[in-house]
XYZ file of N, CA, C and O in Angstrom:
608
model
N 41.661 81.200 23.751
C 42.069 80.072 22.760
C 42.976 80.321 21.329
O 43.538 81.041 21.012
N 43.812 78.871 21.657
C 44.729 78.651 20.758
C 44.598 78.241 19.844
O 43.614 77.218 19.670
N 44.765 78.508 18.291
C 45.008 78.379 16.840
C 45.175 76.980 16.671
O 46.392 76.747 17.510
N 44.723 76.259 16.218
C 44.701 74.722 15.610
C 45.284 74.837 14.321
O 44.833 75.646 13.578
N 46.657 74.190 13.856
C 47.216 74.409 12.363
C 46.888 72.872 12.298
O 47.449 72.115 12.488
N 46.213 72.550 10.789
C 45.893 71.824 10.054
C 47.007 71.351 9.201
O 46.196 72.248 8.503
N 47.789 70.276 9.452
C 48.590 70.235 7.445
C 48.168 69.096 7.167
O 47.660 68.168 7.237
N 47.922 69.706 5.722
C 46.947 68.913 4.898
C 47.996 68.341 3.511
O 48.727 69.358 3.006
N 48.500 66.972 3.701
C 49.269 66.532 2.487
C 48.883 66.857 0.784
O 47.841 66.419 0.499
N 49.299 67.333 -0.327
C 48.478 67.548 -1.172
C 48.659 66.112 -1.989
O 49.991 65.262 -1.252
N 47.791 66.029 -3.044
C 47.344 64.161 -3.302
C 48.225 64.821 -4.827
O 47.665 65.352 -4.772
N 48.616 63.624 -4.774
C 49.437 63.353 -6.008
C 48.433 63.355 -6.941
O 48.066 62.543 -7.063
N 48.771 63.845 -8.108
C 48.271 63.902 -9.721
C 48.449 62.361 -10.258
O 49.750 62.096 -10.005
N 47.191 61.836 -10.988
C 47.546 60.673 -11.620
C 48.521 61.071 -13.123
O 48.699 61.831 -13.170
N 49.309 60.078 -12.677
C 50.345 60.084 -14.234
C 50.182 59.901 -15.294
O 48.502 59.528 -15.532
N 50.073 60.585 -16.509
C 49.635 60.585 -18.107
C 50.075 59.136 -18.621
O 51.148 58.875 -18.255
N 48.952 58.656 -18.830
C 49.421 57.425 -19.866
C 50.105 57.384 -21.056
O 51.125 56.997 -21.591
N 49.803 58.748 -21.951
C 50.940 59.074 -23.110
C 50.730 60.873 -22.443
O 50.268 61.606 -23.203
N 52.074 60.791 -22.891
C 52.375 62.102 -22.254
C 52.759 62.847 -23.305
O 52.871 62.485 -24.382
N 52.781 64.127 -23.866
C 52.212 65.288 -24.469
C 54.077 65.504 -24.760
O 54.327 66.239 -23.647
N 54.386 65.350 -25.947
C 55.832 65.706 -25.772
C 56.068 67.230 -26.117
O 55.178 67.721 -26.480
N 57.074 67.719 -25.598
C 57.704 68.774 -25.201
C 57.968 69.235 -27.088
O 59.354 68.681 -27.614
N 57.606 70.660 -27.452
C 58.640 71.185 -28.702
C 59.954 71.510 -28.298
O 60.288 72.066 -27.899
N 60.935 71.095 -29.722
C 61.793 71.604 -29.486
C 62.119 71.601 -31.251
O 61.425 70.940 -32.137
N 63.035 72.533 -31.386
C 63.764 72.472 -33.095
C 63.890 71.235 -33.077
O 64.794 70.391 -32.960
N 63.543 71.023 -34.514
C 64.006 69.810 -35.010
C 64.743 69.878 -36.673
O 64.203 71.649 -37.286
N 65.529 69.488 -37.158
C 66.327 69.647 -38.170
C 65.958 68.638 -39.453
O 65.876 69.416 -40.494
N 65.141 67.952 -38.949
C 64.241 67.481 -39.715
C 62.750 67.174 -39.565
O 62.603 67.731 -39.004
N 62.018 66.721 -40.273
C 60.593 66.734 -40.544
C 60.236 65.152 -39.818
O 59.305 64.529 -40.328
N 60.968 64.162 -38.990
C 60.828 63.484 -38.273
C 59.523 62.850 -37.608
O 58.914 63.796 -37.264
N 58.982 61.621 -38.402
C 57.437 61.233 -37.854
C 57.530 59.945 -37.044
O 58.290 59.569 -37.231
N 56.718 60.269 -35.892
C 56.996 58.582 -34.822
C 55.118 58.419 -35.161
O 54.636 59.576 -34.581
N 55.066 56.965 -35.379
C 53.657 56.415 -34.887
C 53.651 55.671 -34.065
O 54.815 54.663 -33.678
N 52.435 55.694 -33.375
C 52.750 55.267 -31.537
C 51.327 54.434 -32.069
O 50.405 55.216 -31.853
N 51.443 52.935 -32.050
C 49.834 52.742 -31.665
C 49.404 52.375 -30.035
O 50.273 52.281 -30.014
N 48.186 53.051 -29.992
C 48.593 52.861 -28.228
C 47.430 52.088 -27.712
O 47.334 51.400 -26.619
N 46.294 51.450 -28.929
C 45.615 50.534 -28.660
C 44.717 49.732 -29.552
O 44.877 50.075 -30.931
N 44.299 48.569 -29.339
C 43.503 47.935 -30.043
C 44.303 46.774 -30.413
O 45.515 46.932 -30.809
N 43.184 45.848 -30.610
C 44.078 44.879 -31.660
C 42.793 43.678 -32.609
O 42.615 42.539 -31.961
N 42.147 44.367 -33.073
C 41.277 44.003 -33.627
C 40.715 44.058 -35.103
O 40.046 43.404 -35.795
N 42.303 43.523 -35.780
C 42.380 43.594 -37.390
C 42.519 44.969 -38.221
O 42.584 44.942 -39.427
N 41.831 46.025 -37.452
C 42.183 47.178 -37.404
C 43.847 47.937 -37.714
O 44.174 48.171 -36.501
N 44.654 48.262 -38.204
C 45.682 48.718 -38.628
C 45.991 50.155 -39.428
O 45.276 50.170 -40.524
N 46.580 51.116 -38.772
C 46.565 52.456 -39.685
C 47.570 52.678 -39.877
O 48.874 52.043 -39.450
N 48.036 53.179 -41.186
C 49.167 53.730 -42.081
C 48.801 55.227 -42.021
O 47.863 55.963 -42.530
N 49.516 56.330 -41.002
C 49.111 57.802 -40.882
C 50.254 58.740 -41.242
O 51.403 58.286 -40.376
N 50.507 59.373 -41.832
C 51.179 60.031 -42.330
C 51.239 61.989 -42.531
O 49.976 61.971 -43.246
N 51.599 62.618 -41.755
C 51.477 64.043 -42.241
C 52.781 64.297 -43.339
O 53.721 64.192 -43.174
N 52.025 64.446 -44.390
C 52.134 64.523 -45.799
C 53.306 66.160 -45.733
O 54.328 66.452 -46.676
N 52.844 66.879 -44.923
C 53.557 68.493 -45.043
C 52.953 69.579 -44.293
O 51.340 69.301 -44.153
N 53.404 70.261 -44.462
C 52.902 71.779 -43.645
C 53.127 73.233 -44.441
O 54.534 73.104 -44.726
N 52.361 73.767 -44.771
C 52.192 74.827 -45.684
C 52.126 76.255 -45.774
O 50.856 76.339 -44.595
N 52.414 76.978 -46.105
C 51.877 78.524 -46.125
C 53.119 79.426 -45.348
O 54.039 79.094 -44.894
N 52.654 80.784 -45.892
C 53.735 81.633 -44.837
C 53.100 82.648 -44.016
O 53.870 83.371 -43.801
N 52.087 82.984 -44.066
C 51.322 83.632 -43.156
C 51.784 83.568 -41.817
O 51.836 82.153 -41.362
N 51.903 84.152 -40.847
C 51.979 84.240 -39.864
C 50.954 83.341 -38.558
O 51.451 82.976 -37.536
N 49.882 83.834 -38.880
C 48.651 82.885 -37.971
C 47.607 82.307 -38.898
O 47.143 81.273 -38.470
N 48.454 81.453 -40.435
C 47.955 80.337 -40.945
C 48.784 79.328 -41.183
O 49.622 79.841 -41.779
N 48.463 78.115 -41.708
C 49.070 77.255 -42.067
C 47.764 75.619 -42.577
O 47.120 75.673 -41.901
N 48.430 75.376 -43.656
C 47.451 74.414 -43.977
C 48.556 72.839 -43.821
O 49.584 73.123 -44.046
N 47.509 72.000 -43.271
C 48.159 70.868 -42.783
C 47.814 69.981 -43.286
O 46.519 69.300 -43.417
N 48.755 69.136 -43.901
C 48.071 67.959 -45.082
C 48.355 66.666 -44.098
O 49.758 66.332 -44.275
N 48.031 65.647 -44.541
C 48.193 64.149 -43.996
C 47.467 63.004 -45.281
O 46.587 63.195 -45.553
N 47.935 61.996 -44.621
C 47.375 61.139 -45.275
C 46.868 59.185 -44.473
O 47.537 59.291 -43.549
N 45.547 59.019 -44.967
C 45.585 57.627 -43.540
C 45.050 56.418 -44.511
O 43.815 56.969 -45.413
N 45.686 55.685 -44.019
C 45.210 54.524 -45.188
C 44.678 53.306 -43.712
O 45.448 53.318 -43.161
N 43.824 52.427 -43.930
C 43.229 51.094 -43.122
C 44.004 49.724 -43.852
O 44.027 49.803 -44.793
N 45.332 49.571 -43.321
C 46.080 48.717 -43.959
C 45.855 47.469 -43.196
O 46.645 46.428 -43.693
N 45.075 47.226 -42.410
C 44.545 45.799 -41.900
C 43.655 45.617 -42.386
O 42.994 45.468 -43.543
N 43.433 44.175 -41.700
C 42.307 43.061 -42.606
C 41.180 43.351 -42.189
O 39.837 42.286 -42.071
N 40.329 44.435 -41.552
C 39.018 44.643 -40.908
C 39.058 45.952 -41.320
O 39.610 46.806 -41.536
N 37.471 46.506 -41.459
C 37.196 47.845 -41.819
C 37.017 48.268 -40.432
O 37.135 47.973 -39.040
N 37.831 49.767 -40.752
C 37.575 50.670 -39.064
C 36.619 51.724 -38.976
O 35.617 52.364 -39.986
N 35.853 51.533 -37.687
C 34.392 52.301 -37.860
C 34.654 53.495 -37.033
O 35.311 53.325 -36.282
N 33.741 54.112 -37.322
C 33.718 55.799 -36.745
C 35.268 56.465 -36.742
O 35.830 56.855 -35.466
N 35.657 56.568 -37.686
C 36.915 56.916 -37.907
C 37.440 58.628 -37.756
O 36.487 58.645 -38.477
N 38.110 59.263 -36.172
C 38.410 60.365 -36.394
C 39.311 60.816 -36.416
O 40.142 59.970 -36.021
N 39.974 61.886 -37.129
C 41.286 62.358 -36.929
C 41.212 63.707 -35.662
O 40.303 64.524 -36.000
N 42.038 64.015 -35.247
C 42.213 64.696 -34.127
C 43.485 65.000 -34.137
O 44.830 64.704 -34.592
N 43.590 66.653 -34.620
C 45.153 67.752 -34.895
C 45.364 68.330 -33.751
O 44.084 69.371 -33.418
N 46.407 68.230 -32.872
C 46.887 69.277 -31.722
C 47.941 69.701 -31.888
O 48.696 69.177 -32.884
N 48.363 71.069 -31.787
C 49.883 71.340 -31.640
C 50.160 71.820 -30.487
O 49.272 72.730 -29.872
N 51.226 71.150 -29.997
C 51.651 72.149 -29.269
C 53.573 72.533 -29.508
O 54.277 72.487 -30.496
N 53.937 73.813 -28.541
C 54.543 74.663 -28.719
C 55.469 75.159 -27.607
O 54.505 75.664 -26.540
N 56.456 74.852 -26.947
C 57.343 75.261 -25.587
C 56.393 74.761 -24.573
O 56.678 74.863 -23.565
N 55.607 73.555 -25.210
C 55.006 72.406 -23.807
C 53.564 73.122 -23.366
O 53.172 72.641 -22.729
N 53.400 73.884 -24.277
C 51.613 74.407 -24.108
C 51.098 74.278 -25.502
O 51.741 74.079 -26.659
N 49.635 73.770 -24.985
C 48.986 73.422 -26.205
C 48.435 74.903 -27.046
O 47.867 75.891 -26.331
N 48.493 74.720 -28.060
C 48.002 76.225 -29.321
C 47.160 75.976 -29.876
O 46.302 74.921 -29.980
N 46.669 77.199 -29.441
C 44.595 77.195 -29.868
C 44.950 77.214 -31.286
O 45.520 78.042 -31.519
N 43.779 76.496 -31.885
C 43.720 76.055 -33.393
C 42.579 76.329 -33.940
O 41.305 75.812 -32.960
N 41.907 77.515 -34.598
C 41.213 77.908 -34.807
C 40.113 78.583 -33.655
O 38.524 78.059 -33.486
N 40.570 79.193 -32.915
C 39.824 79.676 -31.395
C 39.622 78.019 -30.826
O 38.529 78.259 -29.167
N 39.916 76.954 -30.875
C 40.131 75.642 -30.245
C 40.817 74.514 -29.823
O 42.146 75.243 -30.167
N 40.861 73.879 -28.662
C 41.927 73.516 -28.280
C 42.283 72.208 -29.127
O 43.884 71.946 -29.137
N 41.591 71.822 -30.483
C 42.053 71.163 -31.579
C 41.394 71.026 -32.294
O 39.985 71.734 -32.124
N 41.269 70.466 -33.186
C 40.714 70.120 -34.206
C 40.209 68.930 -35.233
O 41.189 67.858 -34.267
N 39.006 68.514 -35.056
C 38.788 66.846 -35.819
C 38.292 67.006 -37.024
O 37.498 68.034 -37.353
N 38.071 66.108 -37.294
C 37.495 65.531 -38.753
C 37.110 64.363 -38.847
O 38.136 63.207 -38.323
N 35.915 63.769 -38.939
C 35.193 62.535 -39.212
C 35.180 61.691 -40.545
O 34.770 62.618 -41.318
N 35.590 60.720 -40.490
C 35.732 59.765 -41.583
C 34.470 58.879 -42.025
O 34.768 58.107 -42.766
N 33.625 58.681 -40.727
C 33.026 57.575 -40.862
C 33.543 55.903 -41.118
O 34.108 55.972 -40.079
N 33.114 54.770 -41.706
C 33.984 53.609 -41.688
C 34.915 53.700 -42.969
O 34.960 54.287 -43.796
N 36.064 53.234 -42.596
C 37.146 53.476 -43.645
C 37.542 51.811 -43.903
O 37.445 51.099 -42.940
N 37.240 51.523 -44.633
C 37.119 49.864 -45.563
C 39.086 49.549 -45.506
O 39.714 50.245 -45.678
N 38.873 48.020 -45.357
C 40.175 47.732 -45.392
C 40.842 47.931 -46.976
O 40.262 47.758 -47.845
N 41.941 48.900 -46.936
C 42.891 49.289 -48.187
C 42.255 50.358 -48.556
O 42.766 51.158 -49.344
N 41.649 51.140 -47.994
C 40.965 52.601 -48.683
C 42.491 53.441 -47.728
O 42.421 53.331 -46.540
N 42.363 54.721 -48.611
C 42.877 55.611 -47.978
C 42.042 56.788 -48.073
O 41.492 57.692 -49.191
N 42.190 57.847 -47.386
C 41.652 59.427 -47.180
C 43.062 60.463 -46.770
O 43.666 60.178 -46.436
N 42.493 61.677 -48.020
C 43.476 62.445 -47.374
C 42.745 63.499 -46.126
O 41.596 63.851 -46.479
N 44.051 63.791 -45.322
C 43.086 64.784 -44.168
C 43.904 66.394 -44.365
O 45.169 66.554 -44.898
N 42.884 67.265 -44.480
C 43.471 68.406 -44.873
C 42.753 69.440 -43.893
O 41.820 69.530 -44.061
N 43.341 70.343 -42.775
C 43.177 71.025 -41.862
C 44.337 72.286 -42.032
O 45.203 72.335 -42.404
N 43.140 73.475 -42.304
C 43.318 74.569 -42.619
C 43.262 75.420 -40.828
O 42.652 75.406 -40.225
N 44.635 75.869 -40.569
C 44.868 76.069 -38.974
C 45.188 77.489 -39.095
O 45.740 78.250 -39.726
N 43.966 78.247 -37.827
C 44.566 79.984 -37.456
C 45.463 80.207 -36.451
O 44.481 79.010 -35.543
N 45.958 81.204 -36.110
C 46.366 80.660 -34.319
C 46.733 82.198 -34.168
O 47.176 83.142 -35.319
N 46.678 82.776 -33.484
C 46.816 84.022 -32.990
C 48.713 84.628 -33.229
O 49.350 83.564 -33.142
N 48.614 85.867 -33.218
C 49.680 86.161 -33.621
C 50.823 85.968 -32.675
O 52.321 86.059 -32.639
N 50.234 86.366 -31.540
C 51.495 85.691 -30.030
C 51.827 84.229 -30.523
O 53.104 83.983 -30.639
N 50.745 83.242 -30.377
C 51.351 81.647 -30.790
C 51.803 81.734 -32.243
O 52.651 80.540 -32.361
N 51.199 82.621 -32.981
C 52.242 82.253 -34.181
C 53.823 82.744 -34.007
O 54.505 82.153 -34.814
N 54.295 83.401 -33.455
C 55.333 84.108 -33.046
C 56.191 82.843 -32.598
O 57.358 82.676 -32.755
N 55.580 82.363 -31.320
C 56.071 81.251 -30.613
C 56.369 80.353 -31.352
O 57.313 79.670 -31.094
N 55.753 79.433 -32.644
C 55.719 78.275 -33.311
C 56.914 78.913 -34.234
O 58.070 78.541 -34.573
N 57.357 80.540 -34.990
C 58.272 80.845 -35.450
C 59.810 80.435 -34.835
O 60.550 80.403 -35.245
N 59.501 81.507 -33.752
C 60.654 80.774 -33.070
C 61.125 79.764 -32.740
O 62.410 79.148 -32.385
N 60.064 78.807 -32.061
C 60.030 77.513 -31.391
C 59.955 76.469 -31.986
O 60.525 74.970 -31.803
N 59.437 76.586 -33.469
C 58.878 75.385 -34.107
C 57.684 74.690 -32.757
O 57.090 75.318 -32.031
N 57.657 73.396 -33.303
C 56.273 72.918 -32.990
C 56.156 71.232 -32.938
O 56.646 71.179 -33.989
N 55.355 70.651 -32.106
C 54.989 69.639 -32.388
C 52.986 69.388 -32.670
O 52.343 69.678 -31.717
N 53.155 69.031 -33.983
C 52.010 68.670 -34.503
C 51.259 66.973 -34.013
O 52.142 66.538 -34.999
N 50.601 66.506 -33.482
C 50.020 65.800 -33.030
C 48.855 65.417 -33.968
O 47.755 65.879 -33.824
N 48.590 64.221 -34.385
C 47.540 63.730 -35.293
C 47.090 62.203 -35.024
O 48.227 61.637 -34.587
N 45.997 62.429 -34.257
C 45.256 61.362 -33.176
C 44.737 60.482 -34.376
O 43.602 61.264 -34.205
N 44.433 59.433 -34.750
C 43.695 58.549 -35.350
C 42.978 57.738 -34.440
O 43.165 57.000 -33.859
N 41.801 57.734 -34.610
C 40.416 56.981 -33.646
C 39.731 56.967 -33.969
O 39.324 57.021 -34.823
N 38.969 55.128 -33.579
C 38.201 54.257 -34.369
C 37.208 53.785 -33.310
O 37.997 53.976 -32.106
N 36.404 53.063 -33.598
C 36.207 51.934 -32.715
C 36.681 50.869 -32.134
O 36.870 50.731 -30.993
N 37.606 50.450 -33.073
C 38.427 49.504 -32.913
C 40.261 49.684 -32.690
O 40.667 49.144 -32.062
N 40.387 50.617 -32.968
C 41.884 51.416 -32.689
C 42.281 52.991 -32.400
O 41.543 53.616 -32.917
N 43.115 53.362 -31.761
C 43.709 54.507 -31.707
C 45.199 54.721 -31.585
O 46.020 53.969 -31.444
N 45.626 55.468 -32.149
C 46.567 55.452 -33.049
C 46.927 56.961 -33.453
O 46.593 58.028 -33.547
N 48.974 57.744 -32.802
C 49.191 58.656 -33.060
C 50.422 58.984 -33.711
O 51.248 57.765 -33.565
N 50.613 59.840 -34.485
C 51.504 60.065 -35.349
C 52.016 62.082 -34.507
O 51.453 62.913 -34.669
N 53.251 61.873 -34.292
C 53.897 62.998 -33.969
C 54.581 63.673 -35.107
O 55.331 62.846 -35.854
N 54.856 65.252 -35.574
C 55.291 65.355 -36.532
C 56.151 66.694 -35.941
O 55.972 67.623 -35.208
N 57.489 66.853 -35.753
C 58.144 68.195 -35.664
C 58.407 69.072 -36.629
O 59.063 68.584 -37.808
N 57.580 70.443 -36.470
C 57.489 71.154 -37.238
C 58.294 72.508 -36.970
O 58.662 72.802 -35.503
N 59.271 72.963 -37.546
C 60.324 73.981 -37.778
C 60.254 74.943 -39.030
O 60.357 74.448 -39.952
N 59.380 75.681 -38.706
C 59.637 76.921 -40.120
C 60.651 77.367 -40.481
O 61.780 77.509 -39.947
């Protein structure tokens, strides 16, 4: 009996519509605001206002969010992701952190404050290579992302 060889071509993976930026050391704290979807009168002004702390495994992330649009935003959710050297950093044992704000009325501003804890290994990675902190604001009407290049 002669063996049969079957060659299977791999199926290409779908491309991501919003690639996650690779971390690179930054000399400034530049922020990028990217509206992703929605056209309902909701517009967010979001900024990461600071990252503080001196402990290797813990930092406080502060941000501010304002609904600058002409309509109320419903079911507003803030999500924080941290990427270093192209890898997702686990925050408080999770892939990301979220905070819910419910309805954000036109002209209203909320402060976002998250204290994150990372492993010693990931803390060293961030210390040596920096990180990109990604703040994604979503509501029923719109999603918007702010990224922050963090270099300790």
